[in-house]
Short mmCIF file of C-alpha atoms in Angstrom, two decimals:
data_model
loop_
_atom_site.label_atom_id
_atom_site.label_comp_id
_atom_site.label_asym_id
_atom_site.label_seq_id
_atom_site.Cartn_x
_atom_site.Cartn_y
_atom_site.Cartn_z
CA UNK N 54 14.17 176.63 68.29
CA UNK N 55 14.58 179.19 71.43
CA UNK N 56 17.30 181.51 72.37
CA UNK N 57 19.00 183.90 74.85
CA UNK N 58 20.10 187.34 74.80
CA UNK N 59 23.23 187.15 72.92
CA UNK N 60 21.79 184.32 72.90
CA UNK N 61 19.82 180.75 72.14
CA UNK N 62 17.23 178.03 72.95
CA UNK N 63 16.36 174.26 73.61
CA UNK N 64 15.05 172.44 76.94
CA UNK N 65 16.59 170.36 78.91
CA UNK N 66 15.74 166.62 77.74
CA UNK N 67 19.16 165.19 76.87
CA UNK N 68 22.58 165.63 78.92
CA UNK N 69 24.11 166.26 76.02
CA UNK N 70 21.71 169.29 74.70
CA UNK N 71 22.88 171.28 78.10
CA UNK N 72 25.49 172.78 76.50
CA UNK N 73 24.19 174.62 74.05
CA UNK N 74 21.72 176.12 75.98
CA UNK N 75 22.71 180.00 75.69
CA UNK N 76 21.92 181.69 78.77
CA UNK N 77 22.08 185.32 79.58
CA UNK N 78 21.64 187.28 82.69
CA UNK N 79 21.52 190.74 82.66
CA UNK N 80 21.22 193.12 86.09
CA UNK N 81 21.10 196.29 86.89
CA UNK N 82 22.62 198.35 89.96
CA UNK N 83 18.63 199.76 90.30
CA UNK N 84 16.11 197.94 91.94
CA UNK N 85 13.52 199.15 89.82
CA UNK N 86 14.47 197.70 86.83
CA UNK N 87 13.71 193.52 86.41
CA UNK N 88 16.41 191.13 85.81
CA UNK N 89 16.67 189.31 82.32
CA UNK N 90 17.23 186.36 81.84
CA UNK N 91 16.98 184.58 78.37
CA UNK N 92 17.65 180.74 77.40
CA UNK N 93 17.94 179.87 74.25
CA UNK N 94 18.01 175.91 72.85
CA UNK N 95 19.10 174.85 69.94
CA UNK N 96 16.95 172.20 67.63
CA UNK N 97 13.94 171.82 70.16
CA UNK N 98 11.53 169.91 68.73
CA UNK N 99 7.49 170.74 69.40
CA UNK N 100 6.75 167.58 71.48
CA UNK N 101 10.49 167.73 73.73
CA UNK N 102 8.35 169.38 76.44
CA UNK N 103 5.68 168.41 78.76
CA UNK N 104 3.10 170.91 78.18
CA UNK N 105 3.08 169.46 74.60
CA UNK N 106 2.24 166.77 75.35
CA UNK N 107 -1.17 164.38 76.90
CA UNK N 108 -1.18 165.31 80.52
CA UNK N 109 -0.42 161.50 81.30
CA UNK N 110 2.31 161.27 79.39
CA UNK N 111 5.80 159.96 81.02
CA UNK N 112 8.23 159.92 77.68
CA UNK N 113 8.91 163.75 78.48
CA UNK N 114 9.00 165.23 82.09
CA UNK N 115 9.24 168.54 82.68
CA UNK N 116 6.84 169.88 85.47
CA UNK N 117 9.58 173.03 85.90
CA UNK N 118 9.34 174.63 82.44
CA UNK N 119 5.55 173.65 82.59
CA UNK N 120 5.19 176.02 85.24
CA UNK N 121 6.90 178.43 83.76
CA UNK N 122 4.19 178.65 80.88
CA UNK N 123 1.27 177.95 83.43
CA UNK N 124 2.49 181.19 85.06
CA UNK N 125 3.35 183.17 81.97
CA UNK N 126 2.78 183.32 78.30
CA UNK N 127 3.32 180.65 75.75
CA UNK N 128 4.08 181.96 71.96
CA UNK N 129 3.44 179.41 69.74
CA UNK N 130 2.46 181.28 66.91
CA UNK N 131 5.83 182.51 65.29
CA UNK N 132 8.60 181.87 63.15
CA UNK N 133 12.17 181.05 63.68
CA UNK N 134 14.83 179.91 61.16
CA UNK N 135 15.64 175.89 61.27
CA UNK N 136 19.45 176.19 62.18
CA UNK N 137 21.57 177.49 65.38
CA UNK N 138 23.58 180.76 64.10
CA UNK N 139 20.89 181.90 62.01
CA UNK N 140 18.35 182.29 65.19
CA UNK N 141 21.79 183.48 67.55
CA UNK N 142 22.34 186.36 65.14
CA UNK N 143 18.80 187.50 64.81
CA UNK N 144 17.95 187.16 68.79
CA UNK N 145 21.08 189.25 69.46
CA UNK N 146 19.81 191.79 66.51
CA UNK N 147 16.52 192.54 66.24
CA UNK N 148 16.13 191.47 62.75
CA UNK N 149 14.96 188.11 60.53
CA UNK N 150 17.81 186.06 59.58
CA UNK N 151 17.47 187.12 55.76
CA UNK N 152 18.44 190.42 57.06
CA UNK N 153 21.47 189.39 59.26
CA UNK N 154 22.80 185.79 58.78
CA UNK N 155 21.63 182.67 57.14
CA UNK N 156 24.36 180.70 56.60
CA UNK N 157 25.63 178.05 59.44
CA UNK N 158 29.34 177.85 58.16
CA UNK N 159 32.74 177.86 59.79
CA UNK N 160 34.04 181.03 61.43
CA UNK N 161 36.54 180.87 59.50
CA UNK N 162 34.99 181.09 56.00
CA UNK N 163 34.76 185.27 54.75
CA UNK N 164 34.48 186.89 51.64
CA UNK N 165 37.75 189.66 50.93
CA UNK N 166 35.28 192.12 48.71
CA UNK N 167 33.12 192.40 52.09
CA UNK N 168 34.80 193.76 55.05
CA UNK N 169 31.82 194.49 56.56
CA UNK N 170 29.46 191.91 56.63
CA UNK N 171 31.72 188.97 54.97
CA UNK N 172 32.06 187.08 57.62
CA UNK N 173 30.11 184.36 59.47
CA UNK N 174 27.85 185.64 62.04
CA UNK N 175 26.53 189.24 62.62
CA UNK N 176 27.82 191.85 60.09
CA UNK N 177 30.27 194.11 62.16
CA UNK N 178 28.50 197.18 61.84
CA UNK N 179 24.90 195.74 63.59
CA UNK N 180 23.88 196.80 67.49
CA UNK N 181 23.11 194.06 69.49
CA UNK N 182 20.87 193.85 72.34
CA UNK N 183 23.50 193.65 75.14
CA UNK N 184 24.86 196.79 73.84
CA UNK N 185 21.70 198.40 74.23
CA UNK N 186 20.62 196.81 77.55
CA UNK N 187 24.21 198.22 78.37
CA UNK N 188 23.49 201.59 77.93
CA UNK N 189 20.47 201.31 79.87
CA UNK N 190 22.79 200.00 83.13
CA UNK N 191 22.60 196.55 82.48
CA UNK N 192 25.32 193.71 83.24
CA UNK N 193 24.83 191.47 80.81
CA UNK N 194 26.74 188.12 81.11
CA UNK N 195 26.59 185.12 78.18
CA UNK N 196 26.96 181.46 78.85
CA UNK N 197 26.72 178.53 76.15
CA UNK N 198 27.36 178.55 72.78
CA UNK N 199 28.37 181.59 70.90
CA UNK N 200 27.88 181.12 66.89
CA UNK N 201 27.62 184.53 65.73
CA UNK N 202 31.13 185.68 64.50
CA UNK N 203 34.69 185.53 65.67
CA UNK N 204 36.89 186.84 62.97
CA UNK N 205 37.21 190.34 64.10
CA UNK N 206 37.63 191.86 67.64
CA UNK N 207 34.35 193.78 66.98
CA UNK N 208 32.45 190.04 66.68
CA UNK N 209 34.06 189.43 70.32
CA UNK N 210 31.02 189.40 73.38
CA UNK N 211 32.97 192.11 74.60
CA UNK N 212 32.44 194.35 71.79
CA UNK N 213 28.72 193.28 70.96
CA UNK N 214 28.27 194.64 75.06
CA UNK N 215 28.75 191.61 77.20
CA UNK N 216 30.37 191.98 80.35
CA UNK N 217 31.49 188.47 80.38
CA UNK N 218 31.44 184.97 78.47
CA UNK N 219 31.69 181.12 78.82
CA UNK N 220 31.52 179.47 76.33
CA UNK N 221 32.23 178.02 72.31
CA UNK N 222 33.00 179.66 69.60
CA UNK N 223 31.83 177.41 67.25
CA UNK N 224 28.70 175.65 66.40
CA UNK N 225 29.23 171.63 66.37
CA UNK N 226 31.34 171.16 69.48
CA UNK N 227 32.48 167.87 71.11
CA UNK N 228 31.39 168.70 74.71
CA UNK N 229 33.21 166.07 76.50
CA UNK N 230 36.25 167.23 75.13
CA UNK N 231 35.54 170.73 74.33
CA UNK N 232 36.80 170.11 71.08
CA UNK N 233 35.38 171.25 67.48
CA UNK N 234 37.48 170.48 64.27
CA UNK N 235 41.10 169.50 63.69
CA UNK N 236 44.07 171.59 62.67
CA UNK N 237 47.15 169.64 61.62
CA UNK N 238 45.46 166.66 62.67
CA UNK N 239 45.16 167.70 66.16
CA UNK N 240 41.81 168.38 68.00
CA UNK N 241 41.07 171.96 68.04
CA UNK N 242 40.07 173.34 71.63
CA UNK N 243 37.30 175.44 71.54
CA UNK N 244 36.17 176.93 75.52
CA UNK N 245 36.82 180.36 75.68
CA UNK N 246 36.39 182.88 79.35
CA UNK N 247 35.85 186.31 78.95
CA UNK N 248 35.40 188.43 81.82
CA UNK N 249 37.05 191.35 83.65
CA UNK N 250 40.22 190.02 84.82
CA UNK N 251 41.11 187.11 81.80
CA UNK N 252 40.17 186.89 77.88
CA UNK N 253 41.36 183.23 76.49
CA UNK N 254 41.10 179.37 76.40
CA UNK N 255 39.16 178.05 79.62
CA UNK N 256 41.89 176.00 80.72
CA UNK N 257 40.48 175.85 83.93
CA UNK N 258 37.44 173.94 82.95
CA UNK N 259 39.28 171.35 81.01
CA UNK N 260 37.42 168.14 81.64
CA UNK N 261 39.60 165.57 83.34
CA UNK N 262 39.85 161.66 83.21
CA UNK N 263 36.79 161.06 85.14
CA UNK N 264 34.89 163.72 82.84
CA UNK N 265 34.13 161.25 79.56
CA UNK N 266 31.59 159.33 77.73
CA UNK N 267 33.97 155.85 78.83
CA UNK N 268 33.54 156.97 82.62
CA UNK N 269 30.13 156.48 82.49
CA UNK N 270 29.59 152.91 81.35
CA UNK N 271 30.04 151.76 84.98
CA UNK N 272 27.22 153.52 86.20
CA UNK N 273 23.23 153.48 85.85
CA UNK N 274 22.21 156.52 84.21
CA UNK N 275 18.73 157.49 85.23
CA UNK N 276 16.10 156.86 82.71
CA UNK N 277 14.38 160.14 82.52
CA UNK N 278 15.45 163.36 83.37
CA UNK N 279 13.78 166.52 84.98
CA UNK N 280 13.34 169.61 84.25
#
């Protein structure tokens, strides 16, 4: 698994793995500085990219992130925990899962005795890294999946030092219908905007009819995709 800076990881491969791809972008007003930015994708498995693979190989294409590791550096000597908010919380933290989360439960599920760190995701007195890049002059915008706490305002982006936020919530979303859950037997909407000038549901990405998994069965998906 790979992650951003708030923040997650996977590769490309599947349409339907997009979505959780985390990705942050921080800037600064200084040219000096370098710009950030950090992808994160959930449940990527070893062989899901191309340089993993024989060079003849045409299962998995991706001559794009291939690059990227041609031209940079390639860790493949590290550990990261098996599950989604476990790897969110400790990219965003600075610290191993043991020390910060390990559990990949509801948001809503929280222990009364622990007002602290009883609740799913980060505990609410940890600094994360946006807060710090923040202090440095950093903008640091979040998109994809959040997964690290929304019971309290200080689990919000806003208070862990994002600037702004698209995304879910939760961490098993439907994403053609931006759904996760039910509540009175009624699909629970989960797409949330954050920014400077709104804080609430994403109404205004709402799929529409021609957005679905039925629209599709007309046409001829491509066999392989890029990346």
């Amino acid at each position: 698994s790979t992650q951003s800076t708030g923040i997650d990881t996977s590769a490309d491969m599947h349409a339907a793995l997009l979505p959780t791809l985390a990705l942050v972008l921080c800037d600064m007003a200084l040219a000096t500085p370098p710009h950030i930015v950090y992808i994160l994708a959930d449940d990527l498995g070893w062989a899901d990219v191309g340089f993993h693979r024989a060079p003849n190989d045409t299962d998995v294409i991706t001559p794009r992130l291939n690059q990227l590791v041609a031209s940079g550096a390639e860790l493949d000597r590290l550990y990261a925990h098996k599950i989604c908010s476990p790897s969110r919380c400790s990219i965003q933290t600075g610290r191993a899962p043991i020390h910060v989360n390990v559990q990949n439960v509801s948001p809503d599920v929280s222990n009364p005795k622990d007002n602290i760190g009883g609740f799913q995701g980060i505990p609410r007195n940890m600094t994360g890294v946006a807060k710090v890049l923040g202090r440095a002059g950093y903008t640091c915008r979040a998109v994809g999946k959040w997964d690290v706490g929304m019971a309290t305002e200080d689990h919000h982006p806003r208070a862990r030092g994002f600037d702004s936020w698209l995304g879910y919530w939760h961490h098993s979303n439907d994403y053609w219908q931006a759904t996760e859950g039910k509540c009175s037997f009624k699909n629970v909407r989960d797409l949330w905007e954050y920014n400077s000038t709104h804080d609430g549901p994403a109404e205004r990405f709402a799929n529409g009819a021609s957005c679905g998994p039925v629209s599709y069965t007309h046409l001829t998906l491509p066999t392989k995709r890029i990346v």
